[in-house]
Amino acid sequence: MSFEDNLIPWIGKTGKLIGATLNKILKDKNINLTREQFVILKLLKKNNGIPQHDLAFITESDKTSLSRLISNMEKNNLLIRKSTKEDKRIKNVYLTEFGLEIFKITEPIILESIQKFQKGITDNEINQAIQTISKLQNNIIKEHSIKLCDKK
Amino acid sequence: MSFEDNLIPWIGKTGKLIGATLNKILKDKNINLTREQFVILKLLKKNNGIPQHDLAFITESDKTSLSRLISNMEKNNLLIRKSTKEDKRIKNVYLTEFGLEIFKITEPIILESIQKFQKGITDNEINQAIQTISKLQNNIIKEHSIKLCDKK
DNA sequence: TTAACATAGTTGTATATGCAACTATTGTTT
DNA sequence: AAACAATAGTTGCATATACAACTATGTTAA
């Protein structure tokens, strides 16, 4: 068996390319937001007030990286942190008006880009690839009970 | 259209997971090599003496990042750089005996891991996913003539 | 009840990354 | 040939990342 027959290198390389390209597109459009920050905004849009460690879990980030990412975004008024009364350790993260505004500007740009990326690929092909990658993801998470984050 | 129907976020997230997991596996096995370094060794194994900027192009790395990656690997005796007489700007990169040794130790570990990751996924599914991702990659490279590297 | 442990988050430190600016060499134009 | 541009690679700097150690709070158990 060789590497070229395996999905893993393909995903690694293409993932890198996608990340770099999306960041570049945002920068070229003068949007002061990284791809990683956009993902946070998207999660908050769907689930406002989510605790930091849930964000770390979902994004598969180290909690310290996420802490600093959130700090930067808070400095830029994209979101705010609020400690809960029930558990003073937890800081819930809320989208600000400005954060929502930036999200609404950025979302169509990202969607347009990824549609361009997927041009000429059928819905069926996309769904099948998603299913396969999903299996892969489950295998990795199960086989190695990875401590990328502190989630119990 | 929503994000969940798109391949792009799946690839991004899974790519991140794969990278982190492989690096962790290597570390746990006490192999002093990152995934990125392994990729370089693999390329040199196949194409010994390749110039640095070709390595940067193939790995989609910034030339400065690659320069430092190669410097570190040279310090660890995994490879050596040699300027060519024909063009003194170019530095060709050669695998050392030690580098080859480390590669031979590491390769089966990586292969075993990625086979575990792909458990329960048929060859057909893998090939289809590779084809789809390949199309995606081409689209990205063509649509945006990205200057991730300096290749003409 | 208090000692031990677990959890959420931050900060210190080391390392990795990428852009800009630089050196050195080669290619092109006039 | 001299001036200019292009190319390969390195270094400076700013930022991102992750592990370890830390603080603060909450939970469990003797």
PDB file of C-alpha atoms in Angstrom, chain B:
ATOM      1  CA  MET B   1     -27.574  26.515   1.259  1.00  0.00           C
ATOM      2  CA  SER B   2     -25.957  25.901   4.600  1.00  0.00           C
ATOM      3  CA  PHE B   3     -22.464  24.961   5.659  1.00  0.00           C
ATOM      4  CA  GLU B   4     -23.299  21.460   6.744  1.00  0.00           C
ATOM      5  CA  ASP B   5     -24.024  20.477   3.136  1.00  0.00           C
ATOM      6  CA  ASN B   6     -20.559  21.515   2.076  1.00  0.00           C
ATOM      7  CA  LEU B   7     -17.413  19.505   1.892  1.00  0.00           C
ATOM      8  CA  ILE B   8     -15.155  22.365   2.838  1.00  0.00           C
ATOM      9  CA  PRO B   9     -15.823  22.550   6.590  1.00  0.00           C
ATOM     10  CA  TRP B  10     -15.561  18.766   6.823  1.00  0.00           C
ATOM     11  CA  ILE B  11     -12.186  18.716   5.169  1.00  0.00           C
ATOM     12  CA  GLY B  12     -10.919  21.600   7.246  1.00  0.00           C
ATOM     13  CA  LYS B  13     -11.932  20.059  10.538  1.00  0.00           C
ATOM     14  CA  THR B  14     -10.870  16.530   9.691  1.00  0.00           C
ATOM     15  CA  GLY B  15      -7.549  17.725   8.325  1.00  0.00           C
ATOM     16  CA  LYS B  16      -6.854  19.465  11.596  1.00  0.00           C
ATOM     17  CA  LEU B  17      -7.791  16.343  13.527  1.00  0.00           C
ATOM     18  CA  ILE B  18      -5.603  14.101  11.363  1.00  0.00           C
ATOM     19  CA  GLY B  19      -2.590  16.377  11.721  1.00  0.00           C
ATOM     20  CA  ALA B  20      -2.891  16.615  15.485  1.00  0.00           C
ATOM     21  CA  THR B  21      -3.474  12.889  15.879  1.00  0.00           C
ATOM     22  CA  LEU B  22      -0.542  11.817  13.712  1.00  0.00           C
ATOM     23  CA  ASN B  23       1.799  14.202  15.509  1.00  0.00           C
ATOM     24  CA  LYS B  24       0.592  12.789  18.810  1.00  0.00           C
ATOM     25  CA  ILE B  25       1.126   9.198  17.672  1.00  0.00           C
ATOM     26  CA  LEU B  26       4.699   9.965  16.610  1.00  0.00           C
ATOM     27  CA  LYS B  27       5.398  11.708  19.894  1.00  0.00           C
ATOM     28  CA  ASP B  28       3.940   8.830  21.920  1.00  0.00           C
ATOM     29  CA  LYS B  29       6.193   6.388  20.054  1.00  0.00           C
ATOM     30  CA  ASN B  30       9.174   8.578  20.956  1.00  0.00           C
ATOM     31  CA  ILE B  31       9.868   9.420  17.336  1.00  0.00           C
ATOM     32  CA  ASN B  32      11.422  12.853  17.181  1.00  0.00           C
ATOM     33  CA  LEU B  33       9.707  13.819  13.955  1.00  0.00           C
ATOM     34  CA  THR B  34       6.653  15.867  13.128  1.00  0.00           C
ATOM     35  CA  ARG B  35       4.160  15.000  10.465  1.00  0.00           C
ATOM     36  CA  GLU B  36       5.456  17.894   8.350  1.00  0.00           C
ATOM     37  CA  GLN B  37       9.013  16.596   8.656  1.00  0.00           C
ATOM     38  CA  PHE B  38       7.859  13.126   7.667  1.00  0.00           C
ATOM     39  CA  VAL B  39       6.305  14.526   4.504  1.00  0.00           C
ATOM     40  CA  ILE B  40       9.664  16.089   3.606  1.00  0.00           C
ATOM     41  CA  LEU B  41      11.497  12.796   4.188  1.00  0.00           C
ATOM     42  CA  LYS B  42       8.955  11.010   2.031  1.00  0.00           C
ATOM     43  CA  LEU B  43       9.429  13.504  -0.814  1.00  0.00           C
ATOM     44  CA  LEU B  44      13.213  13.193  -0.559  1.00  0.00           C
ATOM     45  CA  LYS B  45      12.992   9.412  -0.557  1.00  0.00           C
ATOM     46  CA  LYS B  46      11.177   9.599  -3.861  1.00  0.00           C
ATOM     47  CA  ASN B  47      13.104  12.506  -5.318  1.00  0.00           C
ATOM     48  CA  ASN B  48      16.452  12.972  -3.620  1.00  0.00           C
ATOM     49  CA  GLY B  49      18.239  16.263  -4.261  1.00  0.00           C
ATOM     50  CA  ILE B  50      15.093  18.252  -4.969  1.00  0.00           C
ATOM     51  CA  PRO B  51      15.545  22.039  -4.604  1.00  0.00           C
ATOM     52  CA  GLN B  52      14.012  23.793  -1.635  1.00  0.00           C
ATOM     53  CA  HIS B  53      11.552  25.843  -3.608  1.00  0.00           C
ATOM     54  CA  ASP B  54      10.132  22.711  -5.207  1.00  0.00           C
ATOM     55  CA  LEU B  55       9.580  21.295  -1.741  1.00  0.00           C
ATOM     56  CA  ALA B  56       7.786  24.515  -0.818  1.00  0.00           C
ATOM     57  CA  PHE B  57       5.618  24.284  -3.924  1.00  0.00           C
ATOM     58  CA  ILE B  58       4.683  20.656  -3.419  1.00  0.00           C
ATOM     59  CA  THR B  59       3.908  21.020   0.270  1.00  0.00           C
ATOM     60  CA  GLU B  60       2.082  24.308  -0.292  1.00  0.00           C
ATOM     61  CA  SER B  61       4.251  25.960   2.320  1.00  0.00           C
ATOM     62  CA  ASP B  62       5.562  29.463   2.464  1.00  0.00           C
ATOM     63  CA  LYS B  63       9.205  29.435   1.405  1.00  0.00           C
ATOM     64  CA  THR B  64      10.282  30.979   4.690  1.00  0.00           C
ATOM     65  CA  SER B  65       8.491  28.344   6.732  1.00  0.00           C
ATOM     66  CA  LEU B  66      10.032  25.650   4.610  1.00  0.00           C
ATOM     67  CA  SER B  67      13.468  27.223   4.932  1.00  0.00           C
ATOM     68  CA  ARG B  68      13.268  27.004   8.699  1.00  0.00           C
ATOM     69  CA  LEU B  69      11.739  23.529   8.632  1.00  0.00           C
ATOM     70  CA  ILE B  70      14.664  22.343   6.504  1.00  0.00           C
ATOM     71  CA  SER B  71      17.135  24.143   8.777  1.00  0.00           C
ATOM     72  CA  ASN B  72      15.789  22.297  11.795  1.00  0.00           C
ATOM     73  CA  MET B  73      15.902  18.987   9.986  1.00  0.00           C
ATOM     74  CA  GLU B  74      19.471  19.687   8.887  1.00  0.00           C
ATOM     75  CA  LYS B  75      20.424  20.384  12.524  1.00  0.00           C
ATOM     76  CA  ASN B  76      18.955  16.980  13.398  1.00  0.00           C
ATOM     77  CA  ASN B  77      21.048  15.341  10.655  1.00  0.00           C
ATOM     78  CA  LEU B  78      17.983  14.163   8.776  1.00  0.00           C
ATOM     79  CA  LEU B  79      19.097  15.857   5.556  1.00  0.00           C
ATOM     80  CA  ILE B  80      21.736  18.151   4.086  1.00  0.00           C
ATOM     81  CA  ARG B  81      21.650  21.118   1.742  1.00  0.00           C
ATOM     82  CA  LYS B  82      24.055  21.495  -1.149  1.00  0.00           C
ATOM     83  CA  SER B  83      24.337  24.442  -3.499  1.00  0.00           C
ATOM     84  CA  THR B  84      24.547  23.511  -7.150  1.00  0.00           C
ATOM     85  CA  LYS B  85      27.403  24.663  -9.345  1.00  0.00           C
ATOM     86  CA  GLU B  86      25.100  25.474 -12.250  1.00  0.00           C
ATOM     87  CA  ASP B  87      22.995  27.887 -10.217  1.00  0.00           C
ATOM     88  CA  LYS B  88      24.475  28.971  -6.932  1.00  0.00           C
ATOM     89  CA  ARG B  89      21.127  30.297  -5.699  1.00  0.00           C
ATOM     90  CA  ILE B  90      19.574  26.866  -5.628  1.00  0.00           C
ATOM     91  CA  LYS B  91      20.096  24.552  -2.666  1.00  0.00           C
ATOM     92  CA  ASN B  92      19.343  20.943  -3.340  1.00  0.00           C
ATOM     93  CA  VAL B  93      18.183  18.896  -0.412  1.00  0.00           C
ATOM     94  CA  TYR B  94      19.483  15.382   0.153  1.00  0.00           C
ATOM     95  CA  LEU B  95      18.391  12.664   2.552  1.00  0.00           C
ATOM     96  CA  THR B  96      21.124  11.510   4.922  1.00  0.00           C
ATOM     97  CA  GLU B  97      21.687   7.915   5.995  1.00  0.00           C
ATOM     98  CA  PHE B  98      20.163   8.814   9.338  1.00  0.00           C
ATOM     99  CA  GLY B  99      17.210  10.501   7.670  1.00  0.00           C
ATOM    100  CA  LEU B 100      16.538   7.405   5.615  1.00  0.00           C
ATOM    101  CA  GLU B 101      16.772   5.263   8.742  1.00  0.00           C
ATOM    102  CA  ILE B 102      14.247   7.427  10.577  1.00  0.00           C
ATOM    103  CA  PHE B 103      11.992   7.355   7.538  1.00  0.00           C
ATOM    104  CA  LYS B 104      12.067   3.572   7.436  1.00  0.00           C
ATOM    105  CA  ILE B 105      11.133   3.415  11.108  1.00  0.00           C
ATOM    106  CA  THR B 106       8.379   5.986  10.786  1.00  0.00           C
ATOM    107  CA  GLU B 107       6.724   4.939   7.535  1.00  0.00           C
ATOM    108  CA  PRO B 108       5.117   1.723   8.807  1.00  0.00           C
ATOM    109  CA  ILE B 109       3.815   3.525  11.884  1.00  0.00           C
ATOM    110  CA  ILE B 110       2.153   6.175   9.754  1.00  0.00           C
ATOM    111  CA  LEU B 111       0.779   3.603   7.317  1.00  0.00           C
ATOM    112  CA  GLU B 112      -0.618   1.507  10.134  1.00  0.00           C
ATOM    113  CA  SER B 113      -2.272   4.552  11.658  1.00  0.00           C
ATOM    114  CA  ILE B 114      -3.927   5.687   8.476  1.00  0.00           C
ATOM    115  CA  GLN B 115      -5.180   2.180   7.823  1.00  0.00           C
ATOM    116  CA  LYS B 116      -6.793   2.245  11.245  1.00  0.00           C
ATOM    117  CA  PHE B 117      -8.332   5.597  10.429  1.00  0.00           C
ATOM    118  CA  GLN B 118      -9.789   4.145   7.227  1.00  0.00           C
ATOM    119  CA  LYS B 119     -11.159   0.993   8.855  1.00  0.00           C
ATOM    120  CA  GLY B 120     -14.638   0.114   7.660  1.00  0.00           C
ATOM    121  CA  ILE B 121     -14.363   2.337   4.624  1.00  0.00           C
ATOM    122  CA  THR B 122     -14.327   0.493   1.310  1.00  0.00           C
ATOM    123  CA  ASP B 123     -11.665   1.036  -1.342  1.00  0.00           C
ATOM    124  CA  ASN B 124     -14.366   2.297  -3.618  1.00  0.00           C
ATOM    125  CA  GLU B 125     -15.473   4.897  -1.124  1.00  0.00           C
ATOM    126  CA  ILE B 126     -11.904   6.010  -0.624  1.00  0.00           C
ATOM    127  CA  ASN B 127     -11.224   6.312  -4.329  1.00  0.00           C
ATOM    128  CA  GLN B 128     -14.415   8.255  -4.911  1.00  0.00           C
ATOM    129  CA  ALA B 129     -13.619  10.627  -2.067  1.00  0.00           C
ATOM    130  CA  ILE B 130     -10.099  11.140  -3.408  1.00  0.00           C
ATOM    131  CA  GLN B 131     -11.481  11.934  -6.843  1.00  0.00           C
ATOM    132  CA  THR B 132     -13.904  14.470  -5.409  1.00  0.00           C
ATOM    133  CA  ILE B 133     -11.269  16.119  -3.237  1.00  0.00           C
ATOM    134  CA  SER B 134      -8.925  16.162  -6.192  1.00  0.00           C
ATOM    135  CA  LYS B 135     -11.487  18.119  -8.216  1.00  0.00           C
ATOM    136  CA  LEU B 136     -11.899  20.492  -5.299  1.00  0.00           C
ATOM    137  CA  GLN B 137      -8.161  21.042  -5.119  1.00  0.00           C
ATOM    138  CA  ASN B 138      -7.956  21.805  -8.811  1.00  0.00           C
ATOM    139  CA  ASN B 139     -10.821  24.259  -8.582  1.00  0.00           C
ATOM    140  CA  ILE B 140      -9.172  26.130  -5.742  1.00  0.00           C
ATOM    141  CA  ILE B 141      -5.819  26.301  -7.457  1.00  0.00           C
ATOM    142  CA  LYS B 142      -7.327  27.401 -10.777  1.00  0.00           C
ATOM    143  CA  GLU B 143      -9.993  29.837  -9.546  1.00  0.00           C
ATOM    144  CA  HIS B 144      -7.574  31.618  -7.301  1.00  0.00           C
ATOM    145  CA  SER B 145      -4.151  31.715  -8.814  1.00  0.00           C
ATOM    146  CA  ILE B 146      -2.856  31.779  -5.299  1.00  0.00           C
ATOM    147  CA  LYS B 147       0.554  32.978  -4.457  1.00  0.00           C
ATOM    148  CA  LEU B 148       1.090  30.621  -1.558  1.00  0.00           C
ATOM    149  CA  CYS B 149       4.475  30.072  -3.064  1.00  0.00           C
ATOM    150  CA  ASP B 150       6.581  31.919  -5.585  1.00  0.00           C
ATOM    151  CA  LYS B 151       6.285  29.367  -8.347  1.00  0.00           C
ATOM    152  CA  LYS B 152       5.950  31.113 -11.670  1.00  0.00           C
TER     153      LYS B 152
END
